[in-house]
Coordinates of C-alpha atoms in Angstrom, one line a residue:
M397 CA 0.0 0.0 0.0
L398 CA 1.1 3.6 -0.7
R399 CA -0.2 6.9 0.5
F400 CA -0.1 10.6 0.0
A401 CA -0.3 12.4 3.3
P402 CA -1.1 16.1 3.0
S403 CA -1.7 18.5 5.9
P404 CA -4.7 20.8 5.7
T405 CA -2.8 23.8 7.0
G406 CA -2.1 25.7 3.8
D407 CA -2.1 25.7 0.0
M408 CA -0.7 22.7 -1.8
H409 CA 2.9 23.2 -2.8
I410 CA 4.3 21.8 -6.0
G411 CA 6.6 19.6 -3.9
N412 CA 3.4 18.1 -2.3
L413 CA 1.9 17.5 -5.7
R414 CA 5.1 15.9 -7.0
A415 CA 5.0 13.5 -4.1
A416 CA 1.3 12.7 -4.7
I417 CA 2.0 12.0 -8.4
F418 CA 5.0 9.8 -7.7
N419 CA 3.2 7.8 -5.0
Y420 CA 0.2 7.3 -7.3
L421 CA 2.5 6.2 -10.2
M422 CA 4.4 3.8 -7.9
A423 CA 1.1 2.3 -6.6
Q424 CA 0.0 1.8 -10.2
K425 CA 3.4 0.2 -11.1
L426 CA 3.3 -2.1 -8.1
Q427 CA -0.4 -2.7 -8.5
Q428 CA -1.0 -1.8 -4.9
P429 CA -3.8 0.2 -3.2
F430 CA -3.2 4.0 -2.9
I431 CA -4.8 6.0 -0.1
I432 CA -5.0 9.7 0.9
R433 CA -4.3 10.3 4.5
I434 CA -5.3 13.9 5.7
E435 CA -2.8 14.6 8.5
D436 CA -5.0 16.9 10.6
T437 CA -3.3 16.4 13.9
D438 CA -2.1 20.0 14.2
L439 CA -5.5 21.2 15.5
E440 CA -4.4 24.8 15.9
R441 CA -3.1 25.2 12.4
N442 CA -5.8 23.3 10.5
I443 CA -7.7 25.5 8.0
D444 CA -11.4 24.8 7.4
N445 CA -12.1 23.1 4.0
K446 CA -8.4 22.8 3.1
D447 CA -8.9 19.1 2.9
K448 CA -11.7 19.5 0.3
Q449 CA -9.4 21.8 -1.7
I450 CA -6.6 19.2 -1.6
L451 CA -9.0 16.5 -2.9
Q452 CA -10.3 18.8 -5.6
I453 CA -6.7 19.4 -6.8
L454 CA -6.0 15.6 -6.8
D455 CA -9.2 15.2 -8.9
C456 CA -8.0 17.9 -11.3
F457 CA -4.8 16.0 -11.8
N458 CA -6.7 12.8 -12.3
I459 CA -5.0 11.1 -9.3
K460 CA -7.3 8.2 -8.3
Y461 CA -7.3 6.8 -4.8
D462 CA -8.9 3.9 -3.0
D463 CA -9.7 5.5 0.3
I464 CA -9.5 8.7 2.4
I465 CA -8.4 8.6 6.0
Y466 CA -8.3 11.4 8.5
Q467 CA -5.5 10.9 10.9
S468 CA -7.3 12.5 13.9
N469 CA -9.7 9.6 13.8
N470 CA -6.8 7.4 14.9
F471 CA -6.1 9.4 18.1
P472 CA -7.5 6.6 20.4
L473 CA -5.1 4.1 18.9
H474 CA -2.1 6.6 19.1
R475 CA -2.9 7.1 22.8
E476 CA -3.2 3.4 23.5
L477 CA 0.1 2.6 21.9
A478 CA 1.9 5.5 23.7
H479 CA 0.8 4.1 27.0
K480 CA 1.9 0.6 25.9
L481 CA 5.4 2.0 25.4
L482 CA 5.3 3.6 28.8
K483 CA 4.4 0.3 30.4
E484 CA 7.2 -1.5 28.6
G485 CA 9.7 1.2 29.7
K486 CA 10.5 2.2 26.1
A487 CA 9.0 5.6 26.7
F488 CA 8.9 7.9 29.7
Y489 CA 7.2 11.0 31.1
C490 CA 9.2 14.2 30.9
Y491 CA 8.3 17.1 33.2
C492 CA 10.8 19.6 31.8
S493 CA 9.3 23.1 31.3
K494 CA 9.8 25.1 28.1
E495 CA 11.9 27.6 30.1
F496 CA 14.2 24.8 31.3
L497 CA 14.7 23.4 27.9
E498 CA 15.3 26.8 26.4
S499 CA 18.0 27.5 29.0
K500 CA 19.7 24.3 28.0
R501 CA 19.6 25.2 24.3
E502 CA 21.1 28.6 25.1
E503 CA 23.8 26.8 27.2
A504 CA 24.7 24.5 24.3
K505 CA 24.7 27.4 21.9
K506 CA 27.2 29.3 24.1
N507 CA 29.4 26.3 24.2
K508 CA 29.1 25.9 20.4
L509 CA 27.6 22.4 20.9
A510 CA 24.5 20.8 19.2
F511 CA 21.6 20.6 21.7
R512 CA 20.9 17.1 22.9
Y513 CA 18.2 16.2 25.4
D514 CA 19.5 14.4 28.5
D515 CA 17.2 11.7 29.9
T516 CA 18.3 12.6 33.4
W517 CA 16.4 15.9 33.1
A518 CA 13.0 14.2 32.8
Q519 CA 12.1 14.2 36.6
L520 CA 13.9 17.4 37.6
E521 CA 10.7 19.5 37.6
K522 CA 8.2 16.8 38.4
G523 CA 6.7 18.9 41.3
N524 CA 6.0 21.9 39.0
K525 CA 2.2 21.8 38.8
Q526 CA 2.3 24.4 35.9
T527 CA 4.0 21.9 33.7
S528 CA 2.0 19.0 32.0
P529 CA 4.2 16.0 31.4
I530 CA 5.0 14.9 27.8
I531 CA 5.9 11.5 26.7
R532 CA 9.3 10.8 25.1
L533 CA 10.6 7.7 23.4
R534 CA 14.1 6.5 24.3
A535 CA 16.5 6.7 21.4
N536 CA 19.8 4.9 21.9
I537 CA 20.5 2.8 18.9
D538 CA 22.0 3.4 15.4
I539 CA 19.5 3.5 12.5
S540 CA 20.1 3.0 8.8
F541 CA 17.9 2.5 5.9
H542 CA 18.1 2.3 2.1
D543 CA 16.8 5.3 0.1
S544 CA 15.8 4.5 -3.5
I545 CA 17.3 7.9 -4.6
R546 CA 20.2 8.4 -2.2
G547 CA 21.3 4.9 -1.3
K548 CA 22.2 3.9 2.3
L549 CA 21.5 6.6 4.9
Q550 CA 22.9 6.1 8.4
F551 CA 22.2 7.8 11.7
H552 CA 24.3 7.2 14.8
S553 CA 22.8 6.9 18.3
N554 CA 24.5 10.1 19.4
E555 CA 22.5 12.0 16.7
L556 CA 19.2 10.9 18.1
D557 CA 18.1 12.0 21.5
S558 CA 14.9 10.9 23.3
F559 CA 12.1 12.7 21.4
V560 CA 8.5 13.7 22.1
I561 CA 5.8 11.3 20.9
M562 CA 2.8 12.7 22.9
R563 CA 2.0 16.3 24.1
N564 CA -1.2 17.2 25.9
D565 CA -2.7 13.9 24.9
I566 CA -2.1 14.6 21.2
P567 CA 0.4 12.6 19.2
T568 CA 3.3 14.3 17.6
Y569 CA 3.6 14.2 13.8
N570 CA 6.3 11.5 13.9
F571 CA 4.4 9.2 16.3
A572 CA 1.0 9.4 14.5
C573 CA 2.7 9.0 11.1
S574 CA 4.8 5.9 12.3
I575 CA 1.7 4.1 13.5
D576 CA -0.5 5.0 10.5
D577 CA 2.3 3.9 8.1
R578 CA 2.5 0.4 9.5
E579 CA 0.8 -1.1 6.4
M580 CA 2.8 0.9 3.9
S581 CA 5.2 -0.8 1.5
Y582 CA 6.7 2.3 -0.1
I583 CA 6.9 5.9 1.1
I584 CA 7.9 8.7 -1.3
R585 CA 8.2 12.2 0.1
G586 CA 10.4 15.3 0.2
E587 CA 14.0 15.3 1.4
D588 CA 12.9 17.6 4.3
H589 CA 11.5 14.4 5.9
I590 CA 14.9 12.6 5.9
S591 CA 15.5 13.6 9.6
N592 CA 12.0 12.2 10.5
T593 CA 12.6 8.8 9.0
P594 CA 15.0 7.4 11.6
K595 CA 12.7 8.6 14.4
Q596 CA 9.7 6.9 12.7
I597 CA 11.7 3.7 12.2
L598 CA 12.6 3.8 16.0
I599 CA 8.9 4.2 16.9
Q600 CA 7.9 1.3 14.7
R601 CA 10.6 -1.0 16.1
A602 CA 9.6 0.0 19.7
L603 CA 6.0 -0.9 18.9
G604 CA 7.1 -4.3 17.4
F605 CA 5.8 -3.6 13.9
N606 CA 7.3 -5.9 11.4
T607 CA 7.2 -3.1 8.8
K608 CA 9.4 -3.3 5.8
I609 CA 9.1 0.0 4.1
Q610 CA 11.1 1.2 1.1
Y611 CA 11.8 5.0 1.3
A612 CA 12.5 7.6 -1.4
H613 CA 13.1 11.2 -0.4
L614 CA 12.6 13.5 -3.4
P615 CA 15.2 16.3 -3.8
L616 CA 14.2 20.0 -3.2
I617 CA 12.8 22.1 -5.9
L618 CA 14.7 25.4 -6.2
N619 CA 13.5 28.8 -7.5
E620 CA 15.2 30.8 -10.3
A621 CA 17.6 32.2 -7.7
H622 CA 18.6 28.6 -6.8
K623 CA 17.0 28.8 -3.4
K624 CA 14.4 26.5 -1.9
M625 CA 11.0 27.5 -3.2
S626 CA 8.9 29.0 -0.5
K627 CA 5.4 30.5 -0.2
R628 CA 6.8 33.8 -1.5
D629 CA 7.4 32.1 -4.9
K630 CA 4.0 32.3 -6.7
A631 CA 4.9 29.3 -8.8
S632 CA 5.3 27.1 -5.7
S633 CA 1.5 27.1 -5.3
V634 CA -0.4 24.6 -7.4
E635 CA -3.5 26.8 -7.2
W636 CA -1.5 29.7 -8.6
L637 CA -0.2 27.6 -11.5
L638 CA -3.8 26.5 -12.3
S639 CA -5.0 30.1 -12.1
Q640 CA -2.5 30.9 -14.9
D641 CA -4.5 28.6 -17.1
L642 CA -1.8 25.9 -17.2
E643 CA -3.0 22.5 -18.1
A644 CA -2.9 19.9 -15.3
Q645 CA -1.3 17.4 -17.6
A646 CA 1.5 19.9 -18.4
I647 CA 2.2 20.6 -14.8
A648 CA 2.1 16.9 -13.9
N649 CA 4.4 15.9 -16.8
Y650 CA 6.9 18.7 -15.9
L651 CA 7.1 17.5 -12.3
I652 CA 7.5 13.9 -13.4
L653 CA 10.4 14.8 -15.7
L654 CA 12.0 17.2 -13.2
G655 CA 15.5 15.8 -12.4
N656 CA 14.8 12.7 -14.5
S657 CA 16.5 13.1 -17.8
K658 CA 16.5 9.4 -18.5
L659 CA 12.7 9.3 -18.5
E660 CA 12.5 12.3 -20.8
Q661 CA 14.8 10.5 -23.3
H662 CA 12.4 7.6 -23.4
I663 CA 9.0 9.2 -23.5
G664 CA 9.5 12.9 -24.4
E665 CA 7.3 15.6 -22.8
L666 CA 3.8 14.5 -24.0
F667 CA 2.5 11.4 -22.2
T668 CA -0.2 10.1 -19.9
Y669 CA 0.3 8.5 -16.5
Q670 CA -0.3 5.1 -18.1
E671 CA 2.2 5.8 -20.9
C672 CA 5.0 6.7 -18.6
L673 CA 4.6 3.7 -16.2
S674 CA 6.7 1.2 -18.2
H675 CA 9.7 3.6 -18.1
F676 CA 9.1 5.1 -14.7
S677 CA 11.7 4.3 -12.1
I678 CA 12.2 6.3 -8.8
E679 CA 15.9 5.3 -8.9
H680 CA 16.4 7.4 -12.0
I681 CA 15.6 10.6 -10.2
S682 CA 18.7 12.7 -9.5
S683 CA 19.5 13.2 -5.8
N684 CA 20.5 16.8 -6.6
A685 CA 18.0 19.7 -6.2
A686 CA 16.2 20.7 -9.4
R687 CA 15.6 24.3 -10.5
F688 CA 12.0 25.1 -11.3
D689 CA 12.0 26.4 -14.9
Y690 CA 8.7 28.2 -15.6
K691 CA 9.6 28.8 -19.3
K692 CA 10.1 25.0 -19.7
L693 CA 6.7 24.4 -18.1
L694 CA 5.1 26.9 -20.6
Q695 CA 6.8 25.0 -23.4
I696 CA 5.3 21.7 -22.3
N697 CA 1.9 23.4 -21.8
R698 CA 2.1 24.7 -25.4
D699 CA 2.6 21.2 -26.6
V700 CA -0.1 19.8 -24.4
L701 CA -2.5 22.5 -25.6
R702 CA -1.8 21.8 -29.3
N703 CA -2.2 18.1 -28.8
S704 CA -5.4 18.5 -26.8
L705 CA -7.0 20.3 -29.7
R706 CA -6.9 17.1 -31.7
N707 CA -9.5 15.8 -29.2
E708 CA -13.1 16.8 -30.1
R709 CA -14.1 17.2 -26.4
N710 CA -11.1 19.4 -25.6
K711 CA -11.7 21.4 -28.8
H712 CA -15.3 22.0 -27.9
S713 CA -14.3 23.2 -24.5
V714 CA -12.1 25.9 -26.1
Y715 CA -14.9 26.8 -28.5
V716 CA -17.2 27.4 -25.6
K717 CA -14.7 29.5 -23.7
L718 CA -14.0 31.6 -26.8
Q719 CA -17.7 32.0 -27.7
N720 CA -18.5 33.2 -24.2
A721 CA -15.5 35.6 -24.2
L722 CA -16.4 37.1 -27.6
D723 CA -20.1 37.4 -26.7
R724 CA -19.2 39.4 -23.6
Q725 CA -16.7 41.6 -25.5
L726 CA -19.2 42.4 -28.3
E727 CA -22.0 43.1 -25.9
S728 CA -19.8 45.6 -24.2
C729 CA -19.5 47.4 -27.6
N730 CA -23.3 47.2 -28.1
K731 CA -22.8 44.7 -30.9
K732 CA -24.7 41.6 -31.2
S733 CA -22.5 38.6 -31.8
Q734 CA -22.7 37.2 -35.3
L735 CA -20.0 34.7 -34.8
N736 CA -20.5 31.0 -34.5
I737 CA -17.2 29.7 -33.2
S738 CA -17.7 26.0 -33.8
Q739 CA -18.5 26.6 -37.5
N740 CA -16.0 29.3 -38.5
F741 CA -13.1 29.4 -36.1
E742 CA -11.4 26.1 -36.2
E743 CA -8.6 27.2 -38.5
M744 CA -8.0 30.4 -36.6
I745 CA -7.8 28.5 -33.3
L746 CA -5.4 25.9 -34.7
L747 CA -3.3 28.8 -36.2
Y748 CA -3.0 30.7 -33.0
A749 CA -2.3 27.5 -31.0
Q750 CA 1.1 27.5 -32.7
E751 CA 1.9 30.9 -31.2
V752 CA 0.6 30.7 -27.6
S753 CA 1.3 28.8 -24.4
T754 CA -2.1 28.7 -22.8
T755 CA -5.8 28.6 -23.6
A756 CA -6.2 32.1 -22.0
E757 CA -3.6 33.5 -24.5
L758 CA -5.3 31.7 -27.4
I759 CA -8.6 33.3 -26.5
A760 CA -7.0 36.7 -25.9
H761 CA -5.5 36.6 -29.4
C762 CA -8.8 35.7 -31.0
C763 CA -10.7 38.3 -29.1
N764 CA -8.1 41.0 -30.1
I765 CA -9.3 40.5 -33.7
F766 CA -12.8 41.7 -32.8
V767 CA -12.0 44.8 -30.7
P768 CA -13.5 48.1 -32.1
I769 CA -11.6 49.7 -35.0
A770 CA -11.2 52.9 -32.8
T771 CA -9.5 50.8 -30.1
K772 CA -7.1 49.3 -32.6
R773 CA -6.3 52.8 -33.9
E774 CA -5.4 53.9 -30.4
R775 CA -3.1 50.9 -29.9
L776 CA -0.9 52.1 -32.8
Q777 CA 2.0 54.3 -31.7
E778 CA 2.2 55.8 -35.2
F779 CA 0.7 55.6 -38.7
H780 CA -2.8 56.7 -37.7
R781 CA -3.4 58.4 -41.1
E782 CA -2.3 55.3 -42.9
F783 CA -4.6 53.2 -40.7
D784 CA -7.6 55.4 -41.7
T785 CA -6.7 55.1 -45.3
L786 CA -6.5 51.3 -45.2
V787 CA -9.8 51.0 -43.3
Q788 CA -11.5 53.0 -46.0
L789 CA -10.0 50.9 -48.8
L790 CA -10.9 47.6 -47.1
H791 CA -14.5 48.8 -46.9
K792 CA -14.4 49.2 -50.7
Q793 CA -12.3 46.2 -51.6
P794 CA -13.5 43.4 -53.8
N795 CA -13.8 40.0 -52.1
F796 CA -10.2 38.7 -52.6
T797 CA -9.7 35.0 -52.1
N798 CA -6.0 35.3 -51.3
Y799 CA -3.7 37.6 -49.4
V800 CA -1.4 38.5 -52.3
D801 CA -4.3 39.9 -54.4
M802 CA -5.7 41.9 -51.4
K803 CA -2.2 43.3 -50.6
N804 CA -1.5 44.3 -54.2
Y805 CA -4.9 46.1 -54.3
L806 CA -4.3 48.0 -51.1
V807 CA -0.7 49.0 -52.1
A808 CA -1.8 50.2 -55.5
E809 CA -4.7 52.2 -54.1
S810 CA -2.9 53.6 -51.0
Q811 CA 0.7 54.0 -52.4
L812 CA 1.9 52.9 -48.9
K813 CA 4.8 50.6 -48.4
G814 CA 7.1 49.2 -45.7
K815 CA 6.1 49.7 -42.1
A816 CA 3.6 52.4 -43.0
F817 CA 1.7 49.7 -44.8
F818 CA 2.2 46.5 -42.8
K819 CA 1.9 47.9 -39.3
P820 CA -1.5 49.5 -39.6
L821 CA -2.8 46.5 -41.8
R822 CA -1.7 44.0 -39.1
M823 CA -3.4 46.1 -36.4
I824 CA -6.7 46.2 -38.4
L825 CA -6.7 42.5 -39.0
S826 CA -5.3 41.2 -35.7
G827 CA -5.6 44.0 -33.1
Q828 CA -1.9 43.6 -32.4
E829 CA 1.4 45.1 -33.7
H830 CA 3.2 41.7 -34.0
G831 CA 2.2 38.1 -34.5
I832 CA 1.3 35.6 -37.2
E833 CA 2.3 36.1 -40.8
L834 CA -0.3 38.2 -42.5
D835 CA -0.9 35.7 -45.4
K836 CA -1.7 33.0 -42.9
L837 CA -3.9 35.3 -40.9
Y838 CA -5.8 36.5 -43.9
S839 CA -6.6 33.0 -45.1
V840 CA -8.5 32.3 -41.8
L841 CA -9.9 35.9 -41.4
K842 CA -11.1 36.9 -44.8
Q843 CA -14.8 35.9 -44.3
H844 CA -14.9 38.0 -41.1
I845 CA -13.3 41.2 -42.4
P846 CA -16.7 42.9 -43.3
F847 CA -17.9 42.3 -39.7
I848 CA -14.5 43.4 -38.2
L849 CA -14.8 46.8 -40.1
T850 CA -18.2 47.5 -38.5
L851 CA -17.0 47.3 -35.0

């Protein structure tokens, strides 16, 4: 069994999503159940409805799961097992106050030593009624485990002091996680959990679990400044990426390929989860931190968008979005829409799809064609007189079937050339100063020019 264990305390980070995807893929590859465990044990920091938001994102990324478990429902078991460890002498009550422990930390800092908890401190403040005892697990053995990405990792007993497993009758993260992971076969998570793993192994051994878990700790994702991505980096938020109109498949594919050049060599950038399974291997992921490249993500998104337009359902979805956007735009100009997107715009959509990275950009380009003529004139920095001349000539022009004939007619009648001709003409046809070659644009626009000139 594999699991994805998010905490409902904030927005989903791309590192969390990456872990969710990898656990899902590994579950598919091993043909094992995959569950979602909402780790809601931090009662003070939990945010209402964040769990639903997490599940919606997983659904958006087509991550299927067999069950949802809320960790807080397991509190009775956690408490029972903590008291079992107390009875067996593997855990003990600690009465140290926060102030006492802080003084010991300061003392270690002054002496330039790493802070280590000393078991002999446990009973020193037992008579202090203002201090509620916590439960600590004894840690006095070496721990090693094999990481699928990093190889053998070893922790010596002097690196692990006795640590807290229960506080105010609430299990700590490591204690709850260790118990709830007892049926897992593989755990894939971020490298920030490496220090938690030896503690969790200690807990499972103390409880007598015969748990054989394979671990993989994914490397950090860095921002463009080569620093760990934080909440201050907009692109670290999955919600923000989706709000930029990026396709879920593009985001997923980018995260799957991040730090995995071997996989990209085998399957490229366009693939489904099912298509990448036969080549997917967690061992091929580099142990080095990977830099998040937004431009690369946009490139993959562009390819996913183009590919999706081959699918009738996806194409229809774009048609609906474009139709709604154009209807709203024309209504704001007091113009009734005469445009039927599904019948007349396929070539235009496919043409612009070669130039854009997102559906939103595609729709914006198409909508620019149908902004009022006066607005297009204002967008030009120069050549306003030439713009007016070409508009008048286009009103009078015969119905040319190809761009060359139309261009020759306009040049002959206006005597314009160079930038003075092409810049205003492009603005009239596209609503933009730069973009697709005019001959290609004219071929998909010619039937709409009479309507464009009335706006």
